Amino acid sequence: MSADAAANRPAAIQPTSAYHEFAPPDAAREHLVCLWTQQVGGGDVDLEQNVLPDACVDVIWVNGEPTVAGPATRASVALLPPGTLLVGARFRPGWCAGVLGVDASELQDQHLPLADVSPALARRFSTAVADVEPVADRLAAAGALLARQLAGSPPPDGIIRATVRWLAAHPHGRVHELGRALHLSDRQLQRRMLSAVGYAPKTLHRILRFQRLLALATAGGPHAVLSSLALRAGYADQAHMTRELRQLAGRSPTELLPGAESALQKAELF
């Protein structure tokens, strides 16, 4: 193609995206952060959806077919074709293992068909949600299905719940202090956290601090001072925050913070 022809070629039409979060059913509030939907509009190219680490596992129905997005340690980009409809359920950190019947560390940085993780669960989830229309009814069907599934699933033990709460509430805290408070060795705590959450405690601490920062930045608006945000979120200083954002999100604070929101906003962890 000549340079003139390339210059005169019409620009690709970017698809639109509508994303919404909803409170989970009452029976699932202890287990889920939220239910959510995303609808990708028409366009000539795929939507490039930036996905940030949030310590959660999501079950996502992609055009009706169930998949699992495991706990991420770094940002990734999901390509969503125009017309894609996603219905998702976001588990609280540590709550997925009993439902899916799998060690959460096996799902780290993975996005898999639910059938590869739990074939029996995938059959139940597919038939109950795939053919439901419209979107609101599909969302309600997913919520009701999860509530029934969660009712028969064992919750995480008290150590896991206490660890997640403590790490979220103490962004300046030291993980070894937590082990002493729980009367566990570092090795015992790490083993239990990897199984239930998919991360070692220090990694979970970093990601919860990152999500706290996103929540603070959203609340502070476009005029929030970066140095103040860094300290309030739990970083040693602005330089520390910048290094962490480049490692976890692949962007600088000025690139990321104006548009990003915390995936844990409805979890009330902060």
Coordinates of C-alpha atoms in Angstrom, one line a residue:
M1 CA 0.0 0.0 0.0
S2 CA 1.3 3.4 -0.9
A3 CA 1.9 6.1 1.6
D4 CA -0.9 8.2 0.1
A5 CA -3.3 5.3 0.2
A6 CA -2.5 4.6 3.8
A7 CA -2.9 8.3 4.7
N8 CA -6.4 8.4 3.1
R9 CA -7.6 5.2 4.7
P10 CA -10.5 5.9 7.1
A11 CA -9.5 5.6 10.8
A12 CA -10.8 2.4 12.5
I13 CA -13.9 2.9 14.6
Q14 CA -13.2 2.1 18.2
P15 CA -15.9 0.1 20.0
T16 CA -17.6 1.6 23.0
S17 CA -17.7 -0.1 26.4
A18 CA -20.4 0.1 29.2
Y19 CA -19.3 -1.4 32.5
H20 CA -21.5 -1.5 35.6
E21 CA -21.1 -3.1 39.1
F22 CA -24.0 -4.3 41.2
A23 CA -24.4 -5.5 44.8
P24 CA -24.5 -9.3 45.0
P25 CA -27.6 -11.2 46.4
D26 CA -27.9 -11.0 50.1
A27 CA -27.0 -14.7 50.4
A28 CA -23.7 -14.1 48.7
R29 CA -22.6 -10.8 50.2
E30 CA -20.1 -12.4 52.5
H31 CA -18.5 -14.2 49.5
L32 CA -18.6 -11.7 46.6
V33 CA -17.4 -8.2 46.1
C34 CA -19.9 -7.5 43.4
L35 CA -21.7 -8.7 40.3
W36 CA -20.8 -6.8 37.1
T37 CA -21.6 -6.5 33.4
Q38 CA -19.7 -5.1 30.5
Q39 CA -21.1 -4.6 27.0
V40 CA -18.9 -3.8 24.1
G41 CA -20.5 -1.8 21.3
G42 CA -19.9 -1.9 17.6
G43 CA -16.6 -1.0 15.9
D44 CA -14.0 -2.1 13.5
V45 CA -11.4 -3.4 16.0
D46 CA -11.3 -5.2 19.3
L47 CA -11.6 -3.3 22.5
E48 CA -8.3 -3.3 24.4
Q49 CA -9.4 -3.8 28.0
N50 CA -6.7 -3.1 30.6
V51 CA -7.0 -5.5 33.5
L52 CA -5.3 -4.6 36.8
P53 CA -4.3 -6.9 39.7
D54 CA -6.9 -6.9 42.4
A55 CA -6.4 -10.1 44.5
C56 CA -9.8 -11.5 43.3
V57 CA -10.9 -14.4 41.3
D58 CA -13.8 -13.7 38.8
V59 CA -16.2 -16.1 37.3
I60 CA -17.1 -14.5 33.9
W61 CA -19.7 -15.5 31.5
V62 CA -18.4 -14.4 28.0
N63 CA -21.4 -14.4 25.7
G64 CA -22.9 -16.9 28.1
E65 CA -20.0 -19.3 28.4
P66 CA -18.3 -19.4 31.9
T67 CA -14.6 -18.7 32.4
V68 CA -12.4 -18.1 35.3
A69 CA -10.0 -15.2 35.7
G70 CA -7.4 -16.0 38.4
P71 CA -5.6 -13.7 40.8
A72 CA -3.3 -11.5 38.8
T73 CA 0.2 -10.4 39.8
R74 CA 0.5 -7.9 36.9
A75 CA -1.6 -5.9 34.5
S76 CA -2.7 -7.5 31.3
V77 CA -4.8 -6.6 28.2
A78 CA -7.9 -8.5 27.2
L79 CA -9.1 -8.1 23.6
L80 CA -12.9 -8.0 23.4
P81 CA -14.5 -8.2 20.0
P82 CA -17.4 -5.8 19.2
G83 CA -20.7 -7.1 20.5
T84 CA -19.1 -9.0 23.4
L85 CA -21.3 -9.3 26.5
L86 CA -19.6 -10.1 29.8
V87 CA -21.4 -11.0 33.1
G88 CA -19.1 -11.4 36.0
A89 CA -19.0 -12.3 39.7
R90 CA -16.0 -11.1 41.7
F91 CA -15.0 -13.2 44.7
R92 CA -13.6 -11.6 47.8
P93 CA -9.9 -12.4 48.2
G94 CA -9.7 -15.9 49.7
W95 CA -13.3 -17.0 49.0
C96 CA -13.0 -18.9 45.7
A97 CA -11.2 -22.1 46.5
G98 CA -14.1 -23.8 48.3
V99 CA -16.4 -23.0 45.4
L100 CA -14.2 -24.0 42.5
G101 CA -12.5 -26.9 44.4
V102 CA -9.0 -25.9 43.3
D103 CA -6.0 -24.4 44.9
A104 CA -6.1 -20.6 44.1
S105 CA -2.3 -20.6 43.3
E106 CA -3.0 -22.8 40.3
L107 CA -5.1 -20.0 38.9
Q108 CA -2.5 -17.3 39.3
D109 CA -2.3 -15.1 36.2
Q110 CA -4.6 -17.5 34.3
H111 CA -7.8 -17.0 32.3
L112 CA -9.4 -20.4 31.6
P113 CA -12.6 -21.9 30.6
L114 CA -14.5 -23.0 33.7
A115 CA -14.7 -26.5 32.2
D116 CA -10.9 -26.8 32.5
V117 CA -11.1 -26.0 36.3
S118 CA -14.4 -27.7 37.3
P119 CA -16.3 -29.5 34.5
A120 CA -19.3 -30.3 36.7
L121 CA -19.6 -26.7 37.8
A122 CA -19.2 -25.5 34.2
R123 CA -22.1 -27.6 33.1
R124 CA -24.4 -26.2 35.8
F125 CA -23.3 -22.6 35.2
S126 CA -23.6 -22.9 31.4
T127 CA -27.1 -24.3 31.2
A128 CA -28.4 -21.8 33.8
V129 CA -27.1 -18.6 32.3
A130 CA -26.1 -18.9 28.7
D131 CA -29.5 -18.7 27.1
V132 CA -31.0 -16.1 29.5
E133 CA -32.0 -12.7 28.0
P134 CA -32.0 -9.8 28.5
V135 CA -28.8 -8.7 30.4
A136 CA -30.6 -7.9 33.7
D137 CA -32.1 -11.4 33.7
R138 CA -28.8 -13.0 32.9
L139 CA -27.2 -11.1 35.8
A140 CA -30.0 -12.2 38.1
A141 CA -29.6 -15.8 37.0
A142 CA -25.9 -15.7 37.6
G143 CA -26.4 -14.2 41.1
A144 CA -29.0 -16.8 42.1
L145 CA -26.9 -19.7 40.8
L146 CA -23.9 -18.5 42.7
A147 CA -25.9 -18.0 45.9
R148 CA -27.1 -21.6 45.7
Q149 CA -23.6 -22.9 45.0
L150 CA -22.1 -20.8 47.8
A151 CA -24.7 -22.1 50.3
G152 CA -23.1 -25.6 50.1
S153 CA -19.5 -24.5 49.9
P154 CA -17.2 -24.3 52.9
P155 CA -16.0 -20.7 53.8
P156 CA -12.4 -19.9 54.2
D157 CA -11.0 -20.4 57.7
G158 CA -10.8 -17.6 60.1
I159 CA -7.1 -17.2 59.6
I160 CA -7.6 -16.3 55.9
R161 CA -10.3 -13.8 56.7
A162 CA -8.3 -12.2 59.5
T163 CA -5.2 -12.0 57.3
V164 CA -7.0 -10.3 54.4
R165 CA -8.7 -7.8 56.7
W166 CA -5.4 -7.0 58.6
L167 CA -3.4 -6.5 55.4
A168 CA -6.1 -4.2 53.9
A169 CA -6.3 -2.2 57.1
H170 CA -2.6 -1.9 57.7
P171 CA -0.9 -0.7 54.5
H172 CA 2.2 0.4 56.5
G173 CA 2.2 -2.9 58.5
R174 CA 4.9 -5.6 58.5
V175 CA 3.8 -9.1 57.4
H176 CA 6.0 -10.7 60.1
E177 CA 3.9 -8.8 62.7
L178 CA 0.8 -10.5 61.4
G179 CA 2.3 -14.0 61.7
R180 CA 3.2 -13.3 65.3
A181 CA -0.3 -12.0 66.0
L182 CA -1.9 -15.2 64.5
H183 CA 0.6 -17.5 66.2
L184 CA 1.7 -18.9 62.8
S185 CA 5.2 -19.3 61.3
D186 CA 5.9 -17.4 58.1
R187 CA 5.9 -20.7 56.2
Q188 CA 2.6 -21.8 57.6
L189 CA 0.9 -18.5 56.8
Q190 CA 2.4 -18.4 53.3
R191 CA 1.2 -22.0 52.5
R192 CA -2.4 -21.2 53.7
M193 CA -2.5 -17.9 51.8
L194 CA -1.2 -19.4 48.6
S195 CA -3.9 -22.1 48.7
A196 CA -6.8 -19.8 49.5
V197 CA -5.9 -16.5 47.9
G198 CA -3.3 -17.4 45.3
Y199 CA -0.6 -15.1 46.7
A200 CA 1.9 -15.1 49.4
P201 CA 1.1 -12.5 52.1
K202 CA 3.6 -9.9 50.9
T203 CA 2.2 -10.0 47.4
L204 CA -1.3 -9.7 48.7
H205 CA -0.2 -6.8 50.8
R206 CA 1.2 -5.0 47.8
I207 CA -1.9 -5.5 45.7
L208 CA -4.3 -4.4 48.4
R209 CA -2.2 -1.3 48.9
F210 CA -2.4 -0.7 45.1
Q211 CA -6.1 -1.1 45.2
R212 CA -6.3 1.3 48.2
L213 CA -4.4 3.8 46.2
L214 CA -6.9 3.6 43.3
A215 CA -9.8 4.1 45.7
L216 CA -8.1 7.2 47.2
A217 CA -7.3 8.6 43.8
T218 CA -10.9 8.3 42.7
A219 CA -12.2 9.9 45.9
G220 CA -9.6 12.7 45.6
G221 CA -10.4 13.6 42.0
P222 CA -8.1 15.1 39.4
H223 CA -6.5 17.6 41.7
A224 CA -5.2 15.0 44.3
V225 CA -1.6 15.5 45.2
L226 CA 0.5 12.5 44.3
S227 CA 2.8 12.7 47.3
S228 CA -0.1 12.9 49.7
L229 CA -1.8 9.9 47.9
A230 CA 1.3 7.9 48.2
L231 CA 1.6 8.3 52.0
R232 CA -2.1 7.8 52.6
A233 CA -2.1 4.6 50.5
G234 CA 0.8 3.2 52.5
Y235 CA 3.8 3.8 50.4
A236 CA 7.1 5.1 51.9
D237 CA 7.1 8.0 49.5
Q238 CA 6.0 9.0 45.9
A239 CA 9.0 7.3 44.4
H240 CA 8.1 4.0 46.1
M241 CA 4.5 4.4 44.7
T242 CA 5.8 5.1 41.2
R243 CA 8.0 2.0 41.2
E244 CA 5.1 -0.2 42.4
L245 CA 2.7 1.1 39.8
R246 CA 5.2 0.5 37.0
Q247 CA 5.6 -3.1 38.3
L248 CA 2.0 -3.9 38.9
A249 CA 0.2 -1.8 36.2
G250 CA 3.0 -1.0 33.7
R251 CA 2.2 2.8 34.0
S252 CA 3.3 5.9 35.8
P253 CA 0.9 7.5 38.4
T254 CA 0.0 10.3 36.0
E255 CA -0.8 7.8 33.3
L256 CA -2.9 5.4 35.4
L257 CA -4.6 7.3 38.3
P258 CA -6.9 9.7 36.4
G259 CA -9.0 6.9 34.9
A260 CA -8.5 3.8 37.0
E261 CA -10.9 2.7 39.8
S262 CA -10.5 0.2 42.6
A263 CA -12.0 -3.2 41.8
L264 CA -12.5 -3.6 45.5
Q265 CA -14.6 -0.5 46.0
K266 CA -17.6 -2.4 47.1
A267 CA -15.7 -4.8 49.4
E268 CA -15.4 -2.1 52.2
L269 CA -11.9 -3.3 53.0
F270 CA -10.5 0.2 53.1

